[in-house]
Coordinates of C-alpha atoms in Angstrom, one line a residue:
M1 CA -50.1 -43.1 78.5
S2 CA -53.6 -41.8 78.0
E3 CA -54.6 -38.1 77.7
T4 CA -58.2 -36.8 77.3
N5 CA -57.1 -33.3 76.2
L6 CA -54.6 -33.0 73.4
S7 CA -55.4 -29.4 72.6
P8 CA -53.1 -27.4 74.8
T9 CA -53.6 -23.7 75.4
V10 CA -50.8 -21.3 74.6
T11 CA -50.5 -18.4 77.0
L12 CA -48.3 -15.3 76.3
R13 CA -47.5 -12.3 78.5
I14 CA -46.5 -9.1 76.9
P15 CA -45.4 -6.3 79.3
G16 CA -45.8 -2.7 78.2
A17 CA -45.7 0.8 79.7
W18 CA -49.0 2.1 78.2
A19 CA -50.4 5.1 80.0
H20 CA -54.0 3.9 79.5
P21 CA -55.9 1.2 77.5
G22 CA -56.7 3.6 74.8
E23 CA -53.0 4.1 74.0
L24 CA -52.6 0.3 73.4
V25 CA -55.7 0.1 71.3
S26 CA -54.7 3.1 69.1
R27 CA -51.3 1.7 68.4
L28 CA -52.4 -1.8 67.2
P29 CA -51.6 -2.7 63.6
A30 CA -54.3 -2.3 61.0
G31 CA -56.9 -5.0 61.1
F32 CA -56.4 -5.9 64.8
R33 CA -59.2 -5.1 67.3
L34 CA -59.2 -5.3 71.1
T35 CA -62.2 -5.7 73.4
P36 CA -62.2 -6.2 77.2
E37 CA -62.3 -9.9 76.6
A38 CA -60.6 -10.7 73.3
M39 CA -58.3 -9.7 70.5
F40 CA -59.6 -10.1 67.0
M41 CA -57.1 -10.7 64.2
P42 CA -57.5 -9.6 60.6
D43 CA -58.6 -13.1 59.5
G44 CA -61.2 -13.2 62.2
T45 CA -59.3 -15.4 64.6
Q46 CA -60.2 -14.6 68.3
V47 CA -57.6 -14.8 71.1
E48 CA -58.5 -14.4 74.7
F49 CA -57.3 -11.1 76.2
V50 CA -56.5 -11.0 79.9
P51 CA -54.7 -7.8 81.2
M52 CA -52.7 -8.3 84.4
P53 CA -51.4 -5.7 86.8
P54 CA -47.6 -5.4 87.4
D55 CA -45.9 -7.3 90.2
A56 CA -42.6 -7.0 92.0
D57 CA -41.0 -10.1 90.5
F58 CA -42.0 -10.3 86.8
A59 CA -39.3 -7.9 85.4
K60 CA -36.5 -10.0 86.9
I61 CA -38.2 -13.3 85.8
F62 CA -38.5 -11.9 82.3
Q63 CA -34.9 -10.9 82.0
S64 CA -33.5 -14.1 83.4
S65 CA -35.8 -16.2 81.1
C66 CA -34.7 -14.5 77.8
R67 CA -33.1 -16.8 75.3
R68 CA -31.1 -13.9 73.9
P69 CA -30.3 -10.6 75.6
P70 CA -33.1 -8.0 74.9
G71 CA -32.4 -4.5 73.8
A72 CA -31.7 -1.8 76.4
D73 CA -34.9 0.0 75.5
E74 CA -36.9 -3.3 75.8
L75 CA -35.4 -3.9 79.3
A76 CA -36.2 -0.4 80.3
T77 CA -39.8 -0.8 79.3
V78 CA -40.0 -4.1 81.2
A79 CA -38.6 -2.4 84.3
R80 CA -41.3 0.2 84.3
Y81 CA -44.2 -1.8 82.8
S82 CA -47.7 -0.8 83.8
V83 CA -49.6 -3.9 82.5
N84 CA -49.0 -7.4 81.3
V85 CA -51.1 -8.2 78.2
G86 CA -52.1 -11.8 78.6
L87 CA -53.1 -13.6 75.4
S88 CA -54.4 -17.2 75.4
G89 CA -55.3 -19.4 72.5
P90 CA -55.1 -22.9 71.1
G91 CA -51.8 -24.5 70.4
G92 CA -50.9 -28.0 69.5
S93 CA -49.5 -27.4 65.9
I94 CA -47.0 -25.4 64.1
E95 CA -49.8 -23.4 62.4
S96 CA -51.6 -22.6 65.7
A97 CA -48.3 -21.6 67.4
L98 CA -47.5 -19.2 64.5
K99 CA -51.0 -17.7 64.9
M100 CA -50.3 -17.0 68.5
M101 CA -46.9 -15.5 67.6
Q102 CA -48.7 -13.1 65.2
A103 CA -51.1 -12.1 68.0
G104 CA -48.2 -11.4 70.3
A105 CA -46.3 -9.5 67.6
A106 CA -49.3 -7.2 67.2
I107 CA -49.1 -6.2 70.9
V108 CA -45.3 -5.8 70.6
R109 CA -45.8 -3.5 67.6
A110 CA -48.2 -1.5 69.7
G111 CA -45.5 -0.9 72.4
G112 CA -45.0 -4.3 74.1
A113 CA -41.4 -4.9 75.3
G114 CA -41.3 -8.6 74.6
V115 CA -43.1 -11.9 75.1
F116 CA -43.0 -14.3 78.0
I117 CA -44.4 -17.8 77.3
D118 CA -46.1 -19.5 80.2
N119 CA -45.8 -22.9 78.6
S120 CA -42.0 -23.0 78.5
A121 CA -41.0 -20.2 81.0
L122 CA -39.1 -18.7 78.0
A123 CA -38.9 -15.1 77.1
H124 CA -37.9 -13.0 74.0
G125 CA -37.3 -9.4 73.5
G126 CA -39.8 -7.7 71.2
S127 CA -37.5 -7.3 68.2
D128 CA -36.5 -10.9 68.4
W129 CA -40.2 -12.0 68.6
I130 CA -41.1 -9.9 65.6
A131 CA -38.2 -11.3 63.6
M132 CA -39.1 -14.9 64.4
T133 CA -42.8 -14.2 63.6
D134 CA -41.9 -12.6 60.2
D135 CA -39.7 -15.6 59.5
G136 CA -42.5 -18.0 60.3
S137 CA -40.5 -21.2 59.5
P138 CA -40.8 -24.3 61.7
D139 CA -37.2 -23.6 62.9
A140 CA -38.1 -20.1 64.0
I141 CA -41.3 -21.2 65.7
S142 CA -39.6 -24.0 67.6
F143 CA -36.9 -21.7 68.7
A144 CA -39.5 -19.3 70.0
F145 CA -41.5 -21.9 72.0
A146 CA -39.2 -24.7 73.1
S147 CA -36.8 -24.2 76.0
I148 CA -33.9 -26.5 76.9
V149 CA -33.4 -27.3 80.6
R150 CA -30.1 -28.9 81.6
G151 CA -29.7 -30.7 84.9
R152 CA -26.9 -32.8 86.3
Q153 CA -28.6 -36.1 85.3
E154 CA -31.1 -35.1 82.6
T155 CA -31.5 -32.6 79.9
Y156 CA -35.0 -32.0 78.5
T157 CA -37.1 -29.6 76.5
M158 CA -40.1 -27.8 77.8
G159 CA -43.0 -26.2 75.8
M160 CA -43.1 -28.4 72.7
H161 CA -46.8 -29.1 73.2
A162 CA -47.3 -25.5 72.0
I163 CA -46.2 -26.7 68.6
G164 CA -47.8 -30.2 68.8
F165 CA -44.9 -32.5 69.9
P166 CA -43.9 -34.4 73.0
D167 CA -41.0 -33.0 74.9
L168 CA -37.5 -34.7 74.6
A169 CA -35.5 -36.0 77.5
F170 CA -31.8 -37.0 77.3
R171 CA -29.2 -38.1 79.8
S172 CA -27.0 -35.1 80.3
S173 CA -23.9 -37.2 79.6
D174 CA -25.3 -37.8 76.1
V175 CA -25.6 -34.0 75.3
D176 CA -22.7 -31.6 74.6
D177 CA -22.4 -28.2 76.2
E178 CA -24.2 -26.5 73.3
G179 CA -27.1 -29.0 73.2
D180 CA -26.5 -29.7 69.5
A181 CA -28.2 -33.1 69.6
V182 CA -31.3 -31.7 71.3
V183 CA -31.6 -28.9 68.7
A184 CA -30.9 -31.3 65.8
I185 CA -33.7 -33.7 66.9
L186 CA -36.1 -30.9 67.6
R187 CA -35.5 -29.5 64.1
Y188 CA -35.9 -33.0 62.6
L189 CA -39.3 -33.4 64.2
C190 CA -40.5 -29.9 63.1
D191 CA -39.3 -30.4 59.5
R192 CA -40.9 -33.9 59.4
G193 CA -44.2 -32.4 60.7
Q194 CA -45.0 -35.3 63.0
S195 CA -43.7 -37.1 66.1
V196 CA -41.9 -40.4 66.3
E197 CA -42.5 -43.6 68.2
V198 CA -40.5 -45.7 70.6
G199 CA -37.7 -47.5 68.6
H200 CA -37.2 -44.6 66.1
A201 CA -33.5 -44.0 65.4
F202 CA -31.8 -40.7 64.5
A203 CA -28.7 -40.8 62.3
D204 CA -26.4 -38.1 60.8
E205 CA -24.5 -38.5 57.5
R206 CA -21.9 -40.6 59.3
R207 CA -23.6 -43.0 61.7
L208 CA -26.5 -43.9 63.8
R209 CA -26.5 -41.7 66.9
F210 CA -29.7 -41.7 69.0
Q211 CA -32.8 -43.8 69.6
V212 CA -36.1 -43.3 71.3
V213 CA -36.3 -45.9 74.1
G214 CA -39.4 -44.8 76.0
K215 CA -42.3 -42.5 76.3
A216 CA -43.9 -41.2 79.6
S217 CA -45.8 -38.3 81.1
D218 CA -43.9 -35.3 82.2
D219 CA -43.5 -34.0 85.8
F220 CA -46.1 -31.2 85.7
D221 CA -49.7 -31.3 87.0
A222 CA -52.3 -31.6 84.3
D223 CA -53.6 -28.0 85.0
S224 CA -50.1 -26.5 84.6
P225 CA -49.4 -24.5 81.4
M226 CA -46.1 -26.4 81.2
H227 CA -47.8 -29.8 81.2
N228 CA -47.3 -31.5 77.9
P229 CA -50.3 -33.8 77.1
F230 CA -48.3 -35.4 74.3
G231 CA -45.8 -36.7 76.9
R232 CA -42.1 -36.9 76.9
L233 CA -39.8 -39.0 74.7
K234 CA -36.7 -40.6 76.4
I235 CA -33.8 -40.5 73.9
V236 CA -30.4 -42.1 74.5
S237 CA -27.2 -42.3 72.5
V238 CA -26.7 -45.6 70.6
E239 CA -23.1 -45.7 71.9
G240 CA -24.5 -45.5 75.4
L241 CA -26.9 -48.3 74.7
A242 CA -24.1 -50.5 73.4
A243 CA -22.0 -49.8 76.5
E244 CA -24.9 -50.8 78.7
N245 CA -25.3 -54.1 76.8

């Protein structure tokens, strides 16, 4: 698999009910500055700023995409939001993903109700987003960005390119209802700080459990924010492999 662009863009949408742009600007945390084209962070980092008008569907999409239920006040703000603050910047590493979290948290602190991530179709209420940003650990960052999609035949992650990893794909029969194996391997990669290759085996304290048996492209077009340029790892249980053989 060959990719020419391994620097994915992370795109966040933060809905808010600001009466006018000046209200948003005046409520930004100290050190943050907003222009018609960009947000400037205290360390000089520049993030693209793209305000978007409300539409009839976003509030429902946001609520249905939340990993945890948002607060009642956050949902009320989403229901009457006047603008979606779009922020776009480079991803592809734990560090760059955290930088985008900090940019999003500044808008939340200025009155944003929460954050929707285009790369994973995952949303978080504002208080959860700030808590994860303040935590700043690889575990919190991966929880923020990587969604888990379960189908009848396959269970896979989406959005891991934001933090610099290929997505993971499992046979659904190999994954329990809570998706513990997916979460455990995701955490292993983030703690390790690098991806793994075909043939890599994952074990717990008792036995060998899973192995990477292949790597391929995902199912998204190259221009989709959900497309992972690092590809997708196919992972199967060792017990399942033994049964097949």
